[in-house]
Amino acid sequence: MHFPGILVEEKELMKSKDVEQIKRELEKQGYVIVKEKKEKNLLKVFDDNVVFTCNKDETIFSLSFLSNVIARIVITDKLTTVITFTKRKNTSYTFKIGRIPSLKGIRETYNVSSYELFLERYLEYLSNNNDEEVLNWLRRLMREKKTTESTH
């Protein structure tokens, strides 16, 4: 079974034989099993009491503390934007990364104790998997290869 996002509805699992085993495996991989996707879905409550939620379409993710949004992640087909809100200033980071890899990054990084650690790891993941960074790396590799070939 393959699920592109983070939320998995229970009815999707009913198609398999060993539902409990599959649930455990999916949860280990960072998926959240829900009865039904709602407009606001709880993904996690961190040890620092920050609540991590997402909308039904898994395009807007929010980190909230005492009902105040402290960070938001917006995922589109080709871009991911992370916005952090503080009393002093708002900071925005935009990455050229597809929807599926961005969601995979959330699954791989949100299972930590604090929201700060999650954001740090997720931003690092986005930076390392940013399409622009990958393209620049490939360009450097090709230039080096051409240079090496021309010297031999």
Tab-separated table of N, CA and C in Angstrom:
chain	number	residue	atom	x	y	z
A	1	MET	N	0.839	-1.185	0.000
A	1	MET	CA	0.000	0.000	0.000
A	1	MET	C	0.883	1.246	0.000
A	2	HIS	N	0.484	2.209	-0.799
A	2	HIS	CA	1.242	3.458	-0.888
A	2	HIS	C	0.302	4.630	-0.627
A	3	PHE	N	0.735	5.534	0.231
A	3	PHE	CA	-0.035	6.728	0.546
A	3	PHE	C	0.872	7.936	0.360
A	4	PRO	N	0.477	8.895	-0.476
A	4	PRO	CA	1.356	10.020	-0.780
A	4	PRO	C	1.473	11.051	0.342
A	5	GLY	N	0.448	11.187	1.169
A	5	GLY	CA	0.464	12.230	2.189
A	5	GLY	C	0.863	11.713	3.554
A	6	ILE	N	0.190	12.242	4.568
A	6	ILE	CA	0.454	11.863	5.950
A	6	ILE	C	-0.767	11.193	6.549
A	7	LEU	N	-1.946	11.695	6.192
A	7	LEU	CA	-3.184	11.143	6.725
A	7	LEU	C	-3.610	9.904	5.945
A	8	VAL	N	-4.008	8.872	6.690
A	8	VAL	CA	-4.533	7.656	6.072
A	8	VAL	C	-5.867	7.364	6.741
A	9	GLU	N	-6.921	7.292	5.945
A	9	GLU	CA	-8.239	6.989	6.493
A	9	GLU	C	-8.350	5.498	6.777
A	10	GLU	N	-8.994	5.166	7.895
A	10	GLU	CA	-9.136	3.767	8.305
A	10	GLU	C	-9.777	2.910	7.217
A	11	LYS	N	-10.734	3.473	6.486
A	11	LYS	CA	-11.417	2.686	5.454
A	11	LYS	C	-10.448	2.195	4.378
A	12	GLU	N	-9.349	2.938	4.158
A	12	GLU	CA	-8.330	2.507	3.197
A	12	GLU	C	-7.620	1.247	3.677
A	13	LEU	N	-7.497	1.106	4.987
A	13	LEU	CA	-6.794	-0.046	5.554
A	13	LEU	C	-7.666	-1.291	5.589
A	14	MET	N	-8.975	-1.115	5.547
A	14	MET	CA	-9.894	-2.253	5.627
A	14	MET	C	-9.770	-3.182	4.424
A	15	LYS	N	-9.122	-2.721	3.380
A	15	LYS	CA	-8.936	-3.536	2.177
A	15	LYS	C	-7.882	-4.616	2.391
A	16	SER	N	-7.089	-4.483	3.448
A	16	SER	CA	-6.012	-5.446	3.690
A	16	SER	C	-6.423	-6.466	4.748
A	17	LYS	N	-5.641	-7.535	4.843
A	17	LYS	CA	-5.969	-8.626	5.765
A	17	LYS	C	-5.591	-8.301	7.205
A	18	ASP	N	-4.364	-7.886	7.440
A	18	ASP	CA	-3.892	-7.638	8.799
A	18	ASP	C	-3.859	-6.141	9.084
A	19	VAL	N	-5.016	-5.594	9.415
A	19	VAL	CA	-5.181	-4.155	9.589
A	19	VAL	C	-4.279	-3.613	10.702
A	20	GLU	N	-4.248	-4.282	11.846
A	20	GLU	CA	-3.454	-3.794	12.980
A	20	GLU	C	-1.965	-3.760	12.656
A	21	GLN	N	-1.474	-4.779	11.985
A	21	GLN	CA	-0.059	-4.827	11.600
A	21	GLN	C	0.271	-3.677	10.643
A	22	ILE	N	-0.584	-3.459	9.672
A	22	ILE	CA	-0.364	-2.383	8.698
A	22	ILE	C	-0.425	-1.021	9.389
A	23	LYS	N	-1.370	-0.847	10.328
A	23	LYS	CA	-1.458	0.404	11.088
A	23	LYS	C	-0.144	0.692	11.800
A	24	ARG	N	0.391	-0.323	12.488
A	24	ARG	CA	1.653	-0.146	13.217
A	24	ARG	C	2.787	0.228	12.273
A	25	GLU	N	2.860	-0.447	11.128
A	25	GLU	CA	3.916	-0.157	10.147
A	25	GLU	C	3.797	1.270	9.606
A	26	LEU	N	2.583	1.668	9.276
A	26	LEU	CA	2.372	3.019	8.745
A	26	LEU	C	2.715	4.082	9.784
A	27	GLU	N	2.329	3.845	11.034
A	27	GLU	CA	2.639	4.805	12.098
A	27	GLU	C	4.146	4.918	12.311
A	28	LYS	N	4.878	3.813	12.178
A	28	LYS	CA	6.344	3.847	12.276
A	28	LYS	C	6.936	4.713	11.165
A	29	GLN	N	6.274	4.731	10.011
A	29	GLN	CA	6.753	5.499	8.859
A	29	GLN	C	6.286	6.959	8.893
A	30	GLY	N	5.574	7.354	9.952
A	30	GLY	CA	5.165	8.745	10.101
A	30	GLY	C	3.756	9.070	9.639
A	31	TYR	N	3.001	8.069	9.237
A	31	TYR	CA	1.615	8.312	8.831
A	31	TYR	C	0.730	8.452	10.067
A	32	VAL	N	-0.381	9.164	9.926
A	32	VAL	CA	-1.356	9.317	10.995
A	32	VAL	C	-2.653	8.685	10.505
A	33	ILE	N	-3.147	7.706	11.263
A	33	ILE	CA	-4.376	7.007	10.895
A	33	ILE	C	-5.556	7.772	11.495
A	34	VAL	N	-6.528	8.121	10.656
A	34	VAL	CA	-7.717	8.846	11.106
A	34	VAL	C	-8.964	8.111	10.626
A	35	LYS	N	-10.057	8.270	11.384
A	35	LYS	CA	-11.319	7.666	10.941
A	35	LYS	C	-11.726	8.274	9.605
A	36	GLU	N	-11.671	9.599	9.568
A	36	GLU	CA	-12.044	10.331	8.360
A	36	GLU	C	-11.279	11.653	8.356
A	37	LYS	N	-10.821	12.072	7.189
A	37	LYS	CA	-10.125	13.358	7.091
A	37	LYS	C	-11.119	14.480	7.364
A	38	LYS	N	-10.717	15.406	8.238
A	38	LYS	CA	-11.560	16.551	8.584
A	38	LYS	C	-10.881	17.821	8.098
A	39	GLU	N	-11.552	18.943	8.281
A	39	GLU	CA	-10.949	20.211	7.864
A	39	GLU	C	-9.729	20.547	8.712
A	40	LYS	N	-9.698	20.060	9.959
A	40	LYS	CA	-8.528	20.242	10.823
A	40	LYS	C	-8.216	18.890	11.463
A	41	ASN	N	-7.035	18.341	11.147
A	41	ASN	CA	-6.641	17.015	11.621
A	41	ASN	C	-5.432	17.120	12.538
A	42	LEU	N	-5.536	16.521	13.710
A	42	LEU	CA	-4.440	16.530	14.673
A	42	LEU	C	-3.387	15.516	14.249
A	43	LEU	N	-2.153	15.989	14.097
A	43	LEU	CA	-1.044	15.102	13.762
A	43	LEU	C	-0.248	14.730	15.005
A	44	LYS	N	-0.026	15.720	15.874
A	44	LYS	CA	0.804	15.471	17.051
A	44	LYS	C	0.685	16.628	18.035
A	45	VAL	N	0.871	16.289	19.318
A	45	VAL	CA	1.067	17.301	20.350
A	45	VAL	C	2.482	17.077	20.864
A	46	PHE	N	3.355	18.052	20.650
A	46	PHE	CA	4.748	17.937	21.078
A	46	PHE	C	4.842	18.064	22.598
A	47	ASP	N	5.969	17.646	23.157
A	47	ASP	CA	6.183	17.719	24.607
A	47	ASP	C	6.073	19.140	25.140
A	48	ASP	N	6.341	20.128	24.291
A	48	ASP	CA	6.239	21.530	24.708
A	48	ASP	C	4.820	22.085	24.510
A	49	ASN	N	3.848	21.172	24.345
A	49	ASN	CA	2.418	21.494	24.196
A	49	ASN	C	2.067	22.248	22.923
A	50	VAL	N	2.932	22.217	21.950
A	50	VAL	CA	2.617	22.791	20.645
A	50	VAL	C	1.834	21.738	19.863
A	51	VAL	N	0.736	22.173	19.264
A	51	VAL	CA	-0.158	21.279	18.533
A	51	VAL	C	0.138	21.398	17.040
A	52	PHE	N	0.292	20.237	16.390
A	52	PHE	CA	0.602	20.176	14.962
A	52	PHE	C	-0.622	19.628	14.241
A	53	THR	N	-1.194	20.420	13.332
A	53	THR	CA	-2.402	20.023	12.608
A	53	THR	C	-2.227	20.259	11.110
A	54	CYS	N	-3.138	19.667	10.343
A	54	CYS	CA	-3.166	19.950	8.905
A	54	CYS	C	-4.608	19.965	8.432
A	55	ASN	N	-4.816	20.583	7.278
A	55	ASN	CA	-6.157	20.604	6.712
A	55	ASN	C	-6.423	19.296	5.962
A	56	LYS	N	-7.637	19.144	5.503
A	56	LYS	CA	-8.082	17.917	4.835
A	56	LYS	C	-7.243	17.577	3.604
A	57	ASP	N	-6.838	18.590	2.862
A	57	ASP	CA	-6.082	18.377	1.622
A	57	ASP	C	-4.584	18.221	1.845
A	58	GLU	N	-4.151	18.374	3.103
A	58	GLU	CA	-2.736	18.284	3.458
A	58	GLU	C	-1.896	19.303	2.679
A	59	THR	N	-2.441	20.513	2.580
A	59	THR	CA	-1.713	21.602	1.925
A	59	THR	C	-1.295	22.678	2.923
A	60	ILE	N	-2.030	22.776	4.037
A	60	ILE	CA	-1.706	23.766	5.063
A	60	ILE	C	-1.528	23.054	6.400
A	61	PHE	N	-0.333	23.210	6.955
A	61	PHE	CA	0.005	22.615	8.245
A	61	PHE	C	0.240	23.754	9.220
A	62	SER	N	-0.261	23.601	10.443
A	62	SER	CA	-0.110	24.661	11.441
A	62	SER	C	0.493	24.118	12.723
A	63	LEU	N	1.357	24.921	13.318
A	63	LEU	CA	1.884	24.656	14.653
A	63	LEU	C	1.304	25.744	15.544
A	64	SER	N	0.577	25.337	16.592
A	64	SER	CA	-0.113	26.300	17.451
A	64	SER	C	0.229	26.067	18.914
A	65	PHE	N	0.307	27.166	19.649
A	65	PHE	CA	0.511	27.101	21.089
A	65	PHE	C	-0.548	27.977	21.733
A	66	LEU	N	-1.354	27.388	22.611
A	66	LEU	CA	-2.454	28.108	23.259
A	66	LEU	C	-3.328	28.822	22.226
A	67	SER	N	-3.686	28.117	21.195
A	67	SER	CA	-4.554	28.595	20.109
A	67	SER	C	-3.932	29.682	19.237
A	68	ASN	N	-2.678	30.023	19.458
A	68	ASN	CA	-1.987	30.990	18.603
A	68	ASN	C	-1.096	30.248	17.615
A	69	VAL	N	-1.245	30.565	16.343
A	69	VAL	CA	-0.411	29.929	15.321
A	69	VAL	C	0.997	30.501	15.432
A	70	ILE	N	1.986	29.605	15.609
A	70	ILE	CA	3.375	30.060	15.718
A	70	ILE	C	4.184	29.714	14.471
A	71	ALA	N	3.629	28.821	13.650
A	71	ALA	CA	4.283	28.499	12.373
A	71	ALA	C	3.248	27.881	11.446
A	72	ARG	N	3.475	28.086	10.167
A	72	ARG	CA	2.582	27.506	9.167
A	72	ARG	C	3.436	26.986	8.025
A	73	ILE	N	3.031	25.835	7.501
A	73	ILE	CA	3.696	25.233	6.342
A	73	ILE	C	2.651	25.144	5.241
A	74	VAL	N	2.964	25.706	4.084
A	74	VAL	CA	2.045	25.669	2.943
A	74	VAL	C	2.739	24.889	1.831
A	75	ILE	N	2.077	23.816	1.396
A	75	ILE	CA	2.665	22.938	0.383
A	75	ILE	C	1.817	22.987	-0.881
A	76	THR	N	2.450	23.360	-2.001
A	76	THR	CA	1.792	23.316	-3.302
A	76	THR	C	2.488	22.246	-4.135
A	77	ASP	N	2.089	22.109	-5.380
A	77	ASP	CA	2.690	21.074	-6.228
A	77	ASP	C	4.185	21.265	-6.429
A	78	LYS	N	4.650	22.514	-6.455
A	78	LYS	CA	6.061	22.761	-6.771
A	78	LYS	C	6.827	23.552	-5.717
A	79	LEU	N	6.127	24.107	-4.732
A	79	LEU	CA	6.785	24.935	-3.718
A	79	LEU	C	6.313	24.567	-2.320
A	80	THR	N	7.201	24.749	-1.360
A	80	THR	CA	6.843	24.628	0.050
A	80	THR	C	7.324	25.891	0.743
A	81	THR	N	6.421	26.512	1.492
A	81	THR	CA	6.766	27.717	2.234
A	81	THR	C	6.538	27.461	3.716
A	82	VAL	N	7.532	27.803	4.512
A	82	VAL	CA	7.441	27.695	5.965
A	82	VAL	C	7.484	29.117	6.512
A	83	ILE	N	6.471	29.469	7.302
A	83	ILE	CA	6.394	30.805	7.885
A	83	ILE	C	6.376	30.652	9.403
A	84	THR	N	7.270	31.354	10.075
A	84	THR	CA	7.259	31.355	11.538
A	84	THR	C	6.807	32.729	12.010
A	85	PHE	N	5.969	32.728	13.037
A	85	PHE	CA	5.402	33.966	13.566
A	85	PHE	C	5.922	34.193	14.982
A	86	THR	N	6.483	35.357	15.222
A	86	THR	CA	6.874	35.745	16.580
A	86	THR	C	6.354	37.151	16.824
A	87	LYS	N	6.449	37.606	18.064
A	87	LYS	CA	5.976	38.960	18.375
A	87	LYS	C	6.799	40.012	17.647
A	88	ARG	N	8.081	39.718	17.448
A	88	ARG	CA	8.975	40.696	16.820
A	88	ARG	C	8.887	40.704	15.300
A	89	LYS	N	8.886	39.508	14.708
A	89	LYS	CA	8.862	39.466	13.239
A	89	LYS	C	8.369	38.113	12.742
A	90	ASN	N	7.967	38.114	11.498
A	90	ASN	CA	7.585	36.884	10.815
A	90	ASN	C	8.700	36.544	9.838
A	91	THR	N	9.036	35.271	9.770
A	91	THR	CA	10.090	34.831	8.867
A	91	THR	C	9.515	33.806	7.909
A	92	SER	N	9.867	33.946	6.644
A	92	SER	CA	9.343	33.056	5.615
A	92	SER	C	10.493	32.391	4.858
A	93	TYR	N	10.360	31.090	4.630
A	93	TYR	CA	11.341	30.324	3.856
A	93	TYR	C	10.575	29.617	2.740
A	94	THR	N	11.025	29.764	1.509
A	94	THR	CA	10.370	29.090	0.387
A	94	THR	C	11.376	28.187	-0.305
A	95	PHE	N	10.916	26.973	-0.603
A	95	PHE	CA	11.765	25.972	-1.235
A	95	PHE	C	11.087	25.453	-2.489
A	96	LYS	N	11.885	25.242	-3.507
A	96	LYS	CA	11.397	24.669	-4.752
A	96	LYS	C	11.492	23.151	-4.589
A	97	ILE	N	10.407	22.558	-4.135
A	97	ILE	CA	10.378	21.121	-3.879
A	97	ILE	C	8.959	20.639	-4.134
A	98	GLY	N	8.826	19.491	-4.741
A	98	GLY	CA	7.515	18.944	-5.067
A	98	GLY	C	6.713	18.566	-3.832
A	99	ARG	N	5.429	18.414	-4.033
A	99	ARG	CA	4.503	18.092	-2.940
A	99	ARG	C	4.847	16.772	-2.250
A	100	ILE	N	5.051	15.714	-3.029
A	100	ILE	CA	5.294	14.379	-2.450
A	100	ILE	C	6.577	14.363	-1.617
A	101	PRO	N	7.713	14.877	-2.132
A	101	PRO	CA	8.911	14.883	-1.282
A	101	PRO	C	8.753	15.767	-0.041
A	102	SER	N	8.005	16.846	-0.158
A	102	SER	CA	7.796	17.726	0.984
A	102	SER	C	7.006	17.010	2.081
A	103	LEU	N	5.954	16.298	1.685
A	103	LEU	CA	5.158	15.533	2.651
A	103	LEU	C	5.988	14.410	3.270
A	104	LYS	N	6.824	13.794	2.462
A	104	LYS	CA	7.723	12.753	2.979
A	104	LYS	C	8.638	13.351	4.048
A	105	GLY	N	9.112	14.559	3.802
A	105	GLY	CA	9.959	15.241	4.776
A	105	GLY	C	9.251	15.464	6.101
A	106	ILE	N	7.983	15.825	6.050
A	106	ILE	CA	7.221	15.990	7.294
A	106	ILE	C	7.131	14.651	8.013
A	107	ARG	N	6.772	13.595	7.266
A	107	ARG	CA	6.662	12.261	7.891
A	107	ARG	C	7.965	11.845	8.563
A	108	GLU	N	9.082	12.176	7.931
A	108	GLU	CA	10.383	11.746	8.449
A	108	GLU	C	10.892	12.604	9.602
A	109	THR	N	10.335	13.792	9.793
A	109	THR	CA	10.927	14.707	10.772
A	109	THR	C	10.028	15.107	11.937
A	110	TYR	N	8.722	14.872	11.864
A	110	TYR	CA	7.854	15.410	12.914
A	110	TYR	C	7.801	14.563	14.180
A	111	ASN	N	8.296	13.360	14.144
A	111	ASN	CA	8.207	12.485	15.309
A	111	ASN	C	9.344	12.730	16.296
A	112	VAL	N	9.457	13.952	16.763
A	112	VAL	CA	10.465	14.361	17.743
A	112	VAL	C	9.746	14.999	18.934
A	113	SER	N	10.501	15.370	19.960
A	113	SER	CA	9.869	15.852	21.189
A	113	SER	C	9.387	17.303	21.130
A	114	SER	N	10.095	18.175	20.403
A	114	SER	CA	9.694	19.586	20.405
A	114	SER	C	9.433	20.091	18.990
A	115	TYR	N	8.591	21.100	18.913
A	115	TYR	CA	8.295	21.673	17.600
A	115	TYR	C	9.532	22.355	17.021
A	116	GLU	N	10.383	22.917	17.879
A	116	GLU	CA	11.596	23.578	17.388
A	116	GLU	C	12.523	22.586	16.702
A	117	LEU	N	12.667	21.407	17.295
A	117	LEU	CA	13.498	20.365	16.695
A	117	LEU	C	12.880	19.896	15.379
A	118	PHE	N	11.546	19.763	15.368
A	118	PHE	CA	10.865	19.393	14.127
A	118	PHE	C	11.142	20.426	13.037
A	119	LEU	N	10.927	21.707	13.336
A	119	LEU	CA	11.137	22.751	12.326
A	119	LEU	C	12.580	22.774	11.846
A	120	GLU	N	13.511	22.619	12.772
A	120	GLU	CA	14.927	22.607	12.405
A	120	GLU	C	15.220	21.462	11.432
A	121	ARG	N	14.734	20.276	11.769
A	121	ARG	CA	14.988	19.108	10.907
A	121	ARG	C	14.244	19.206	9.585
A	122	TYR	N	13.026	19.712	9.624
A	122	TYR	CA	12.242	19.833	8.391
A	122	TYR	C	12.863	20.869	7.451
A	123	LEU	N	13.283	22.001	7.988
A	123	LEU	CA	13.944	23.015	7.158
A	123	LEU	C	15.245	22.472	6.573
A	124	GLU	N	15.966	21.684	7.348
A	124	GLU	CA	17.193	21.060	6.839
A	124	GLU	C	16.861	20.085	5.711
A	125	TYR	N	15.802	19.294	5.904
A	125	TYR	CA	15.355	18.360	4.864
A	125	TYR	C	14.995	19.127	3.589
A	126	LEU	N	14.212	20.192	3.735
A	126	LEU	CA	13.805	20.982	2.569
A	126	LEU	C	15.011	21.586	1.865
A	127	SER	N	15.944	22.085	2.631
A	127	SER	CA	17.146	22.679	2.059
A	127	SER	C	17.954	21.646	1.280
A	128	ASN	N	18.095	20.464	1.849
A	128	ASN	CA	18.868	19.399	1.199
A	128	ASN	C	18.168	18.819	-0.023
A	129	ASN	N	16.844	18.915	-0.066
A	129	ASN	CA	16.079	18.337	-1.169
A	129	ASN	C	15.465	19.390	-2.077
A	130	ASN	N	15.863	20.622	-1.900
A	130	ASN	CA	15.397	21.733	-2.715
A	130	ASN	C	15.805	21.478	-4.171
A	131	ASP	N	14.857	21.507	-5.085
A	131	ASP	CA	15.148	21.235	-6.497
A	131	ASP	C	16.271	22.119	-7.021
A	132	GLU	N	16.306	23.377	-6.604
A	132	GLU	CA	17.336	24.303	-7.062
A	132	GLU	C	18.718	23.847	-6.596
A	133	GLU	N	18.805	23.383	-5.358
A	133	GLU	CA	20.078	22.885	-4.824
A	133	GLU	C	20.531	21.638	-5.575
A	134	VAL	N	19.585	20.743	-5.821
A	134	VAL	CA	19.910	19.504	-6.538
A	134	VAL	C	20.387	19.825	-7.947
A	135	LEU	N	19.705	20.746	-8.626
A	135	LEU	CA	20.116	21.136	-9.981
A	135	LEU	C	21.505	21.768	-9.986
A	136	ASN	N	21.772	22.622	-9.007
A	136	ASN	CA	23.108	23.227	-8.919
A	136	ASN	C	24.176	22.164	-8.679
A	137	TRP	N	23.882	21.203	-7.834
A	137	TRP	CA	24.821	20.110	-7.569
A	137	TRP	C	25.085	19.322	-8.853
A	138	LEU	N	24.025	19.012	-9.605
A	138	LEU	CA	24.187	18.280	-10.866
A	138	LEU	C	25.002	19.091	-11.873
A	139	ARG	N	24.751	20.403	-11.938
A	139	ARG	CA	25.527	21.258	-12.847
A	139	ARG	C	27.014	21.230	-12.484
A	140	ARG	N	27.316	21.342	-11.187
A	140	ARG	CA	28.722	21.282	-10.747
A	140	ARG	C	29.338	19.936	-11.097
A	141	LEU	N	28.593	18.873	-10.882
A	141	LEU	CA	29.078	17.530	-11.191
A	141	LEU	C	29.380	17.390	-12.678
A	142	MET	N	28.484	17.896	-13.524
A	142	MET	CA	28.685	17.810	-14.977
A	142	MET	C	29.891	18.648	-15.409
A	143	ARG	N	30.060	19.838	-14.836
A	143	ARG	CA	31.224	20.675	-15.153
A	143	ARG	C	32.514	19.963	-14.754
A	144	GLU	N	32.514	19.374	-13.568
A	144	GLU	CA	33.703	18.659	-13.101
A	144	GLU	C	34.006	17.465	-14.001
A	145	LYS	N	32.953	16.783	-14.426
A	145	LYS	CA	33.133	15.621	-15.299
A	145	LYS	C	33.727	16.056	-16.640
A	146	LYS	N	33.198	17.156	-17.209
A	146	LYS	CA	33.723	17.665	-18.477
A	146	LYS	C	35.172	18.097	-18.323
A	147	THR	N	35.490	18.744	-17.222
A	147	THR	CA	36.862	19.185	-16.962
A	147	THR	C	37.785	17.981	-16.848
A	148	THR	N	37.346	16.959	-16.153
A	148	THR	CA	38.148	15.745	-15.979
A	148	THR	C	38.356	15.042	-17.310
A	149	GLU	N	37.293	14.961	-18.123
A	149	GLU	CA	37.387	14.290	-19.422
A	149	GLU	C	38.296	15.060	-20.377
A	150	SER	N	38.253	16.372	-20.333
A	150	SER	CA	39.062	17.171	-21.262
A	150	SER	C	40.546	17.167	-20.886
A	151	THR	N	40.861	16.863	-19.643
A	151	THR	CA	42.270	16.818	-19.233
A	151	THR	C	42.899	15.458	-19.478
A	152	HIS	N	42.102	14.469	-19.821
A	152	HIS	CA	42.653	13.126	-20.076
A	152	HIS	C	42.788	12.831	-21.533
